[in-house]
GROMACS .gro file of C-alpha atoms in nm:
model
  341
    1UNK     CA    1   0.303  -1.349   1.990
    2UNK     CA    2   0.149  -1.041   2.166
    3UNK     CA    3   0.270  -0.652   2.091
    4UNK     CA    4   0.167  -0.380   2.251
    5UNK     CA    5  -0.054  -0.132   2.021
    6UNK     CA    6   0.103   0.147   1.826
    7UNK     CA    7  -0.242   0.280   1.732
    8UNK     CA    8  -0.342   0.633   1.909
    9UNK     CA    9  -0.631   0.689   1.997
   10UNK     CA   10  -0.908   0.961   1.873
   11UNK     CA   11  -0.982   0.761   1.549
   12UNK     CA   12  -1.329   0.736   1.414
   13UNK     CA   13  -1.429   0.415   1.205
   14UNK     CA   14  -1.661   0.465   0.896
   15UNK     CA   15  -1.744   0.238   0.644
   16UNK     CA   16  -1.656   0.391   0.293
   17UNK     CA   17  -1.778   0.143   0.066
   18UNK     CA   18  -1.988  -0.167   0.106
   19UNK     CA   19  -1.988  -0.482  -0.211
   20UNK     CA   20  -2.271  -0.734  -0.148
   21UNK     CA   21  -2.324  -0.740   0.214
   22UNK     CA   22  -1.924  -0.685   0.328
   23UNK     CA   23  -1.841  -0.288   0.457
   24UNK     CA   24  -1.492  -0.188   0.378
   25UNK     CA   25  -1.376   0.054   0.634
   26UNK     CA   26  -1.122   0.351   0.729
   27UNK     CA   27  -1.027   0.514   1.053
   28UNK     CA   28  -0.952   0.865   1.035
   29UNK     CA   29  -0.790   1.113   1.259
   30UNK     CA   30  -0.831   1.501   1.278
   31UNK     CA   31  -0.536   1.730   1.339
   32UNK     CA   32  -0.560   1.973   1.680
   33UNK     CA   33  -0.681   2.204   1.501
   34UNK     CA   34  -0.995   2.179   1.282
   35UNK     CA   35  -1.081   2.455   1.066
   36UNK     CA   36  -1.119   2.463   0.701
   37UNK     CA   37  -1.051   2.251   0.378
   38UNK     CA   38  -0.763   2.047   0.499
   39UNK     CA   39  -0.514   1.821   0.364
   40UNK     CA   40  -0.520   1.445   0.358
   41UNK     CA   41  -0.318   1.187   0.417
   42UNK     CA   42  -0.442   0.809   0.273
   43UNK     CA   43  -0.209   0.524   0.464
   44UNK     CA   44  -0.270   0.162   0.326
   45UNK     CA   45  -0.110  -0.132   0.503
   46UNK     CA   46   0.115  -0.403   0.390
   47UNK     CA   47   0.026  -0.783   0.400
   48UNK     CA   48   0.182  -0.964   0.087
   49UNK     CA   49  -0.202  -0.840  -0.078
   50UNK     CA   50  -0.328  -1.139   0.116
   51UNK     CA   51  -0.328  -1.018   0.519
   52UNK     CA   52  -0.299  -0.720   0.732
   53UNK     CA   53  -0.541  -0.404   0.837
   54UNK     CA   54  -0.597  -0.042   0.892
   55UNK     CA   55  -0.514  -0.133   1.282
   56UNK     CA   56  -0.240  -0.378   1.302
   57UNK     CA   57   0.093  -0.313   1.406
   58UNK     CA   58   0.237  -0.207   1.101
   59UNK     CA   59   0.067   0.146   1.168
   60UNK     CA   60   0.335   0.380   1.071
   61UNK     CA   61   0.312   0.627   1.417
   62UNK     CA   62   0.542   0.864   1.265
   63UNK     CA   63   0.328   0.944   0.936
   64UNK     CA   64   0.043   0.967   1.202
   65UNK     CA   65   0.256   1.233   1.381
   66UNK     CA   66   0.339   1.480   1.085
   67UNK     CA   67   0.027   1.456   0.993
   68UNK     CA   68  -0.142   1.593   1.319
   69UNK     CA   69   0.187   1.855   1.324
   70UNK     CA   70   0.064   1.933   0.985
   71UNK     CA   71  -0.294   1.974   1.063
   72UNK     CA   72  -0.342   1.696   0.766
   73UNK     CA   73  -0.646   1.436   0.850
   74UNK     CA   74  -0.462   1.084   0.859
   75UNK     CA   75  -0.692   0.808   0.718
   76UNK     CA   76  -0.601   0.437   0.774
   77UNK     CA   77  -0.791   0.244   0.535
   78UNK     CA   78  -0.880  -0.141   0.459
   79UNK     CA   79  -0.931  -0.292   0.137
   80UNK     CA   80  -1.040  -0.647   0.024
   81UNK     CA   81  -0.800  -0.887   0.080
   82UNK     CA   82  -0.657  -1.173  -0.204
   83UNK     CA   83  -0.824  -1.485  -0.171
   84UNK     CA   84  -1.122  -1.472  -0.263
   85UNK     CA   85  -1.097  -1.113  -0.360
   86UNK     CA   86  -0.824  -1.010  -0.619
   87UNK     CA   87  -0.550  -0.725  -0.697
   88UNK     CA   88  -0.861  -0.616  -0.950
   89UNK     CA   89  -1.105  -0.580  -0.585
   90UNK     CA   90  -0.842  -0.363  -0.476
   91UNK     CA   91  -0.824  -0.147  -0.790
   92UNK     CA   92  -1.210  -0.083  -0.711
   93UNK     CA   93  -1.171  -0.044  -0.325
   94UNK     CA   94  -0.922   0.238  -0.388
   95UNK     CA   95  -1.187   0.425  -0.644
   96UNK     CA   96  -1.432   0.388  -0.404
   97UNK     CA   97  -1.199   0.496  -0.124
   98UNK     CA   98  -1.137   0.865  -0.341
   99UNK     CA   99  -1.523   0.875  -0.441
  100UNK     CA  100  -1.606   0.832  -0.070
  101UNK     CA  101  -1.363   1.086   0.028
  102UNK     CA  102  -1.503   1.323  -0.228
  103UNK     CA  103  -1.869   1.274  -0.136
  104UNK     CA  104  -2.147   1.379   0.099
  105UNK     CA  105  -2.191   1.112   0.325
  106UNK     CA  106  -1.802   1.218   0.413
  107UNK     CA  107  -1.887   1.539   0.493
  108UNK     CA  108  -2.159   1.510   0.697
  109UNK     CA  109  -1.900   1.291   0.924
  110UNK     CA  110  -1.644   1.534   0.975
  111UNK     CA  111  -1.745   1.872   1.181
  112UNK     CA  112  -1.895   2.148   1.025
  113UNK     CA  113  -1.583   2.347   0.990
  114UNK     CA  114  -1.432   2.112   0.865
  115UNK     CA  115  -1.384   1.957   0.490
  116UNK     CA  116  -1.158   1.764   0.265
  117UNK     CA  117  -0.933   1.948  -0.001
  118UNK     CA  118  -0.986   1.723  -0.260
  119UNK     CA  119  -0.685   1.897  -0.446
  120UNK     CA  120  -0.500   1.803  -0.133
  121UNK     CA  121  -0.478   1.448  -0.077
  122UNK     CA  122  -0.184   1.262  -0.017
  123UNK     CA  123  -0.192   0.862  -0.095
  124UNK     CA  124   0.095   0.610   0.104
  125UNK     CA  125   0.150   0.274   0.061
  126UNK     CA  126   0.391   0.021   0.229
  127UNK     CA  127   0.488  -0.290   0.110
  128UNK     CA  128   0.172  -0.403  -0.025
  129UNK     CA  129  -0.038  -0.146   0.052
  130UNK     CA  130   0.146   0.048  -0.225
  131UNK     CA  131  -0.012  -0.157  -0.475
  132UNK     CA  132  -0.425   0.004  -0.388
  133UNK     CA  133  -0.158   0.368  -0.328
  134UNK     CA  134  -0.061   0.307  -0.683
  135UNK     CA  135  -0.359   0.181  -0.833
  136UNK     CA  136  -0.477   0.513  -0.725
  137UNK     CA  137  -0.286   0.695  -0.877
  138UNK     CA  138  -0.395   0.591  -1.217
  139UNK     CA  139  -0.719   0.525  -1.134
  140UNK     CA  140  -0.864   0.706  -0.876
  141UNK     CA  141  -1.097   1.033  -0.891
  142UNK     CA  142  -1.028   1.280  -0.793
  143UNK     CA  143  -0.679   1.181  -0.850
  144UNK     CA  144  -0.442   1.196  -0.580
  145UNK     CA  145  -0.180   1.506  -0.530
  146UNK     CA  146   0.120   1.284  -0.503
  147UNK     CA  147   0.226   0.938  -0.362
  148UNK     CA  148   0.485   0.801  -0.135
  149UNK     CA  149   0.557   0.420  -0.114
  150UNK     CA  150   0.806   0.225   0.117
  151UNK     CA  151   0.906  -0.078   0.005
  152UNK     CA  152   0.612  -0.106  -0.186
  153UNK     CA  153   0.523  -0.345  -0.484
  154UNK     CA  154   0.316  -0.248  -0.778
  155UNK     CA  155   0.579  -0.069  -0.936
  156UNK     CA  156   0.687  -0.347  -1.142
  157UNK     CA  157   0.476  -0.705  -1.127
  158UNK     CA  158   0.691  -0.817  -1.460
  159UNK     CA  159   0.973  -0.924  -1.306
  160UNK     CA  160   1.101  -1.258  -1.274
  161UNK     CA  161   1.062  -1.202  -0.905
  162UNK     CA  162   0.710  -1.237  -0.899
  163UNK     CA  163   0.710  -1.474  -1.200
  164UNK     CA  164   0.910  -1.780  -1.092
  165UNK     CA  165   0.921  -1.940  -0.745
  166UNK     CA  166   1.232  -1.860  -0.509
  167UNK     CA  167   1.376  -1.940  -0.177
  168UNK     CA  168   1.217  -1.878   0.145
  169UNK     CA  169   1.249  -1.475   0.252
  170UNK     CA  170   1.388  -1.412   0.595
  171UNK     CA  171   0.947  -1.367   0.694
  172UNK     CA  172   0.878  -1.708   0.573
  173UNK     CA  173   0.948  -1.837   0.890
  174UNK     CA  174   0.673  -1.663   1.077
  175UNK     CA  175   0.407  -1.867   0.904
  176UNK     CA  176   0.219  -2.180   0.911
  177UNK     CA  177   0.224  -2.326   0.546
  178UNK     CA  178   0.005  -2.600   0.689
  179UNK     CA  179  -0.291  -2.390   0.720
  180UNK     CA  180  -0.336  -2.269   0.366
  181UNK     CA  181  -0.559  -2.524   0.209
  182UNK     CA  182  -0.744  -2.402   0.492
  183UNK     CA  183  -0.733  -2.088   0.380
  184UNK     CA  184  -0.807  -2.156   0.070
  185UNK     CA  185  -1.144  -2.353   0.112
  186UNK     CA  186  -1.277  -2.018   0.335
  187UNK     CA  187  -1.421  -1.813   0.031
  188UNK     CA  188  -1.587  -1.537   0.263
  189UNK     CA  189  -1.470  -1.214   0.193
  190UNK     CA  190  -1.197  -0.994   0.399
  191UNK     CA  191  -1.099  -0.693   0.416
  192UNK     CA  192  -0.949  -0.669   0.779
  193UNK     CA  193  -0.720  -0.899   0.917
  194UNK     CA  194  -0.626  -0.774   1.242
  195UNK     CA  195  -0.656  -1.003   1.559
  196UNK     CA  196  -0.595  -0.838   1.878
  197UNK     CA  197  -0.292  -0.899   2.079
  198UNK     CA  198  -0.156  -1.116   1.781
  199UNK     CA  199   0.110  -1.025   1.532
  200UNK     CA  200  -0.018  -1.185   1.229
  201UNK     CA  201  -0.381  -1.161   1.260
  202UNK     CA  202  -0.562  -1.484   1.101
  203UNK     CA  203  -0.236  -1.609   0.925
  204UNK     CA  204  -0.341  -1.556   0.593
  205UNK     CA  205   0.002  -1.400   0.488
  206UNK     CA  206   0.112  -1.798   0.476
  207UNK     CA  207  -0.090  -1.803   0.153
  208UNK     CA  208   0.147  -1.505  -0.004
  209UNK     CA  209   0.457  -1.735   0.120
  210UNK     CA  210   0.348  -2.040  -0.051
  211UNK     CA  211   0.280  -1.826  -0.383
  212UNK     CA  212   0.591  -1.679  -0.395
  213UNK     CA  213   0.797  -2.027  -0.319
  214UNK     CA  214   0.564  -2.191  -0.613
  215UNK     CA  215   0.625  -1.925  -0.852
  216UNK     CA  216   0.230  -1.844  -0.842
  217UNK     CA  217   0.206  -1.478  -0.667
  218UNK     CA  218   0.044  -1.326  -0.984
  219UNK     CA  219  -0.188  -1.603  -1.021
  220UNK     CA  220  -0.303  -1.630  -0.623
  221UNK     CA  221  -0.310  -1.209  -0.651
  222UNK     CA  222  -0.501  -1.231  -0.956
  223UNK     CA  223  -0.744  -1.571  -0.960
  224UNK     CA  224  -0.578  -1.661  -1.299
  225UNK     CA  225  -0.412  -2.005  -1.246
  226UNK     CA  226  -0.087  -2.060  -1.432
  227UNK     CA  227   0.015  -1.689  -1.530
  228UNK     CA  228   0.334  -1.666  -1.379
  229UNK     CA  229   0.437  -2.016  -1.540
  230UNK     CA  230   0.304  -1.854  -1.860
  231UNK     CA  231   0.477  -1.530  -1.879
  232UNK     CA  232   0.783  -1.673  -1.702
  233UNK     CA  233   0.812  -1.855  -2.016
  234UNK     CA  234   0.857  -1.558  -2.209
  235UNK     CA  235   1.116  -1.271  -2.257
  236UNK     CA  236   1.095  -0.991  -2.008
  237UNK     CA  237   0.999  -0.747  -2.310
  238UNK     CA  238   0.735  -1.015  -2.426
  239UNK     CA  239   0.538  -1.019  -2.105
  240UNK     CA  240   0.333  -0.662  -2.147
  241UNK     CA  241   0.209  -0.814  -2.446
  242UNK     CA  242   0.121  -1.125  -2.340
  243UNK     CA  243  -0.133  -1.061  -2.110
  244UNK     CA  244  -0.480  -1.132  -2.110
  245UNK     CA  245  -0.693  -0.861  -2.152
  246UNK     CA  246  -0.911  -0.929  -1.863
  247UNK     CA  247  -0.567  -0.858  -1.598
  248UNK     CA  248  -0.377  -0.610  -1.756
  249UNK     CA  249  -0.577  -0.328  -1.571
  250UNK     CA  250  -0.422  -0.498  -1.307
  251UNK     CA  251  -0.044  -0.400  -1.409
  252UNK     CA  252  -0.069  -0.052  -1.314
  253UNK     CA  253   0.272   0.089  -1.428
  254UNK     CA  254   0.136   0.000  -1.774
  255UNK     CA  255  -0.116   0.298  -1.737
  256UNK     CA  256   0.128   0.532  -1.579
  257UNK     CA  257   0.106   0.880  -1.827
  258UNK     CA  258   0.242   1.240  -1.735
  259UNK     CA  259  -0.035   1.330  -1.553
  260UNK     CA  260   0.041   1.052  -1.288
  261UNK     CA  261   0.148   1.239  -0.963
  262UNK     CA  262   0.405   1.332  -0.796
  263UNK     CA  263   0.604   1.043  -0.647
  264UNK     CA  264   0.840   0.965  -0.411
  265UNK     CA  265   0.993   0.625  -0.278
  266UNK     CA  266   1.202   0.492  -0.024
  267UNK     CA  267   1.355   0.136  -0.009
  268UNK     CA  268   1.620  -0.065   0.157
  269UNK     CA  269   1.870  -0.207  -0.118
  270UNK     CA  270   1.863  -0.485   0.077
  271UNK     CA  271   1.501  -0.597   0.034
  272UNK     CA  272   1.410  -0.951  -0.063
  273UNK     CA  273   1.088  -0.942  -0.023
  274UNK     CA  274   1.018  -0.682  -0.279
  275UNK     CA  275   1.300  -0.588  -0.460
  276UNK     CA  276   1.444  -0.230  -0.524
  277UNK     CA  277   1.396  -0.261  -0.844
  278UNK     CA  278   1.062  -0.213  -0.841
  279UNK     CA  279   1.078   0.168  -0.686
  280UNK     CA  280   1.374   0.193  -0.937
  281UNK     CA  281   1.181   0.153  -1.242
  282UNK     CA  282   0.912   0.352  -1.177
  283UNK     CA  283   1.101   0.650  -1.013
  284UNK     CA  284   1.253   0.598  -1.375
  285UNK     CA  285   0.969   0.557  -1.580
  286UNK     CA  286   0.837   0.907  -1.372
  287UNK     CA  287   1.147   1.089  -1.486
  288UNK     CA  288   1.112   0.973  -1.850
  289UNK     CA  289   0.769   1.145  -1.808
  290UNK     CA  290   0.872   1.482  -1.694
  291UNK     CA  291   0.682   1.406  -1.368
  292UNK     CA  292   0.832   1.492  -1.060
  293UNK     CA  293   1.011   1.218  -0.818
  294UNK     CA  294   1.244   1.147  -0.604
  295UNK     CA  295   1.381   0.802  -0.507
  296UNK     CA  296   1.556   0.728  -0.171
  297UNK     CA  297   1.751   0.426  -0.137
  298UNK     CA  298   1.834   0.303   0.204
  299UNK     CA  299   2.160   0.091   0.201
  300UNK     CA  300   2.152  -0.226   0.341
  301UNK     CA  301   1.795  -0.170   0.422
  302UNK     CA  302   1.591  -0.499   0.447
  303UNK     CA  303   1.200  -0.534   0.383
  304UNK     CA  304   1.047  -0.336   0.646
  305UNK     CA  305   1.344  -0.118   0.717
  306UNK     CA  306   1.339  -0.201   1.090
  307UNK     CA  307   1.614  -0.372   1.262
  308UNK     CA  308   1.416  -0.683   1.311
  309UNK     CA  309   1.485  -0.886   1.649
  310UNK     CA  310   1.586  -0.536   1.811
  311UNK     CA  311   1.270  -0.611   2.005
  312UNK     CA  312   0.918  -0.385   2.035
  313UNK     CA  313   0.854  -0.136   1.864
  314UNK     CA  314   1.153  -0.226   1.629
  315UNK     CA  315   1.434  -0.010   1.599
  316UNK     CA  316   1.443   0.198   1.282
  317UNK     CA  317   1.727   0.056   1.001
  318UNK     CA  318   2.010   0.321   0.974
  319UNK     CA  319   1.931   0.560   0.719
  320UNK     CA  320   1.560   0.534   0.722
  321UNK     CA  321   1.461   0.845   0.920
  322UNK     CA  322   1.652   1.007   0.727
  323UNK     CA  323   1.491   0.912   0.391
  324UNK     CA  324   1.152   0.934   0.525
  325UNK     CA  325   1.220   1.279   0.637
  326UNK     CA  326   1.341   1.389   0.244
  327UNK     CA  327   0.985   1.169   0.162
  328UNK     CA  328   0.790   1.360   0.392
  329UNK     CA  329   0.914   1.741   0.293
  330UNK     CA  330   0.857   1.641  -0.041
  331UNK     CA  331   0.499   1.613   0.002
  332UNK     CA  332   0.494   1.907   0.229
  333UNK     CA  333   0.574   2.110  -0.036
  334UNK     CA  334   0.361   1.966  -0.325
  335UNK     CA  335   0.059   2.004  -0.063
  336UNK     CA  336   0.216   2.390   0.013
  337UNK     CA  337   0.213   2.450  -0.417
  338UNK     CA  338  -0.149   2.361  -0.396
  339UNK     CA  339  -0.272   2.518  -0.138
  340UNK     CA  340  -0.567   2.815  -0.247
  341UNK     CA  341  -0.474   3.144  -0.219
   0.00000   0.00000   0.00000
């Protein structure tokens, strides 16, 4: 299936951080006007942590827009994909991603009068790509001035939902489970999925569809065969505890402390995919922390919050603008409380 690209133009491609011989890399996008240390904007992709890139056509157009209204730079970065590569890779692409951002080599990309305000960057996250958005967040240096997620997992990776195996979602049907023990046997290492003209890139989300009907997303995510079974087996408030030392680091809303940023989600109530819950908790756990947040639920919304089969580009789901509006003059005005006198 062919789409049309959503993806402006005016982006430059550098590669921020290179493991063995493989170069992970980010597109980013100046506002009109250049001048000074500006504000940043960090957008990571969905895929099921298995498929997608910094160039598909999940590229949200309208974060692209504030951002050049702003006079924010917009990055659209990759980041290692699962299989081969882990949820772990990810935690390490998104430190590298900040230490990049931070560093010389950065610089001397941009235009002279121009720079990063490292006090001033913004980190998104949609679906998946919330996961390396919050990952960030706990690990990352410098640490990010505040996060927004949409429909994004990572919040909660405890749940049964991700522990036991469960009926098809309403994307299932997009994919080919034939191909994934080809998938599987292909241990070369990606980080960008995106095939041109084709929604879907290579197909690799098929092997996030067969993990979550099998019950095995955490151990597909993570390389640790049987650790869904394993904690599934267990009490919700037994899992934490439960897990091997080597993954935990991997169960980021374990690490979340008061000095996590400030955080705002939106998500349909409607999601299958990943559930509600998981922006829920967090936007909880946040307020339990005296940490700012705001939570925006979108009712009815599914996965994706498009009206999907309104044909291309989808149709926004009712409610949505309107929630990532409240989203995006939240982080206006955390940027706006940092800015230097």
């Amino acid at each position: 299936m062919s789409q049309p690209s959503i993806v402006p133009e005016g982006g430059q491609t550098v590669v921020y951080s290179i493991v063995g011989d493989h170069e992970i890399r980010l597109d980013y996008y100046l506002p009109p006007i250049t001048n000074g240390a500006l504000p940043t904007i960090i957008y990571y992709h969905g895929g099921g942590m298995t498929a997608g890139s910094r160039r598909d056509g999940q590229f949200p157009r309208w974060l692209y827009d504030h951002s050049q209204k702003r006079g924010y730079v917009f990055i659209s970065a990759d980041y290692r994909l699962c299989h081969p590569c882990t949820a772990l890779d990810q935690i390490d692409d998104a430190k590298a991603l900040f230490k990049f951002l931070a560093g010389q080599e950065f610089a001397k990309a941009l235009p002279e009068s121009v720079s990063v305000d490292t006090t001033r960057i913004v980190v998104t996250g949609f679906s998946a790509g919330a996961y390396p958005a919050r990952a960030a967040c706990v690990y990352a240096e410098p640490k990010p001035a505040a996060l927004l997620t949409g429909f994004g997992t990572g919040g909660n990776w405890l749940l049964d939902h991700w522990t036991r195996g469960r009926p098809p979602t309403s994307i299932a049907k997009f994919v080919d489970l034939d191909r994934v023990p080809e998938i599987l046997a292909d241990k070369r290492v990606v980080s960008d999925d995106f095939v041109e003209g084709k929604m879907g890139g290579t197909g690799r989300f098929a092997l996030t569809v067969r993990w979550e009907l099998d019950g095995t997303f955490l151990d597909g995510s993570l390389g640790r065969p049987g650790l869904g079974a394993r904690l599934n087996a267990l009490e919700y408030s037994q899992r934490a505890a439960a897990l091997p030392e080597e993954v935990k680091p991997a169960f980021v809303q374990l690490f979340v402390t008061k000095d996590y940023p400030p955080s705002v989600f939106v998500h349909g109530t409607a999601d299958e995919v990943v559930l509600a819950q998981e922006s829920v908790d967090q936007y909880e756990q946040l307020k339990e922390l005296g940490v700012r947040t705001e939570l925006f639920l979108v009712e009815d919304g599914p996965h994706g919050l498009h009206e999907f089969g309104s044909g291309f580009p989808l149709k926004p789901w009712k409610g949505s603008v309107e929630a990532y509006n409240k989203a995006l003059e939240f982080l206006d005005e955390v940027l706006s409380s940092k800015q230097s006198i």
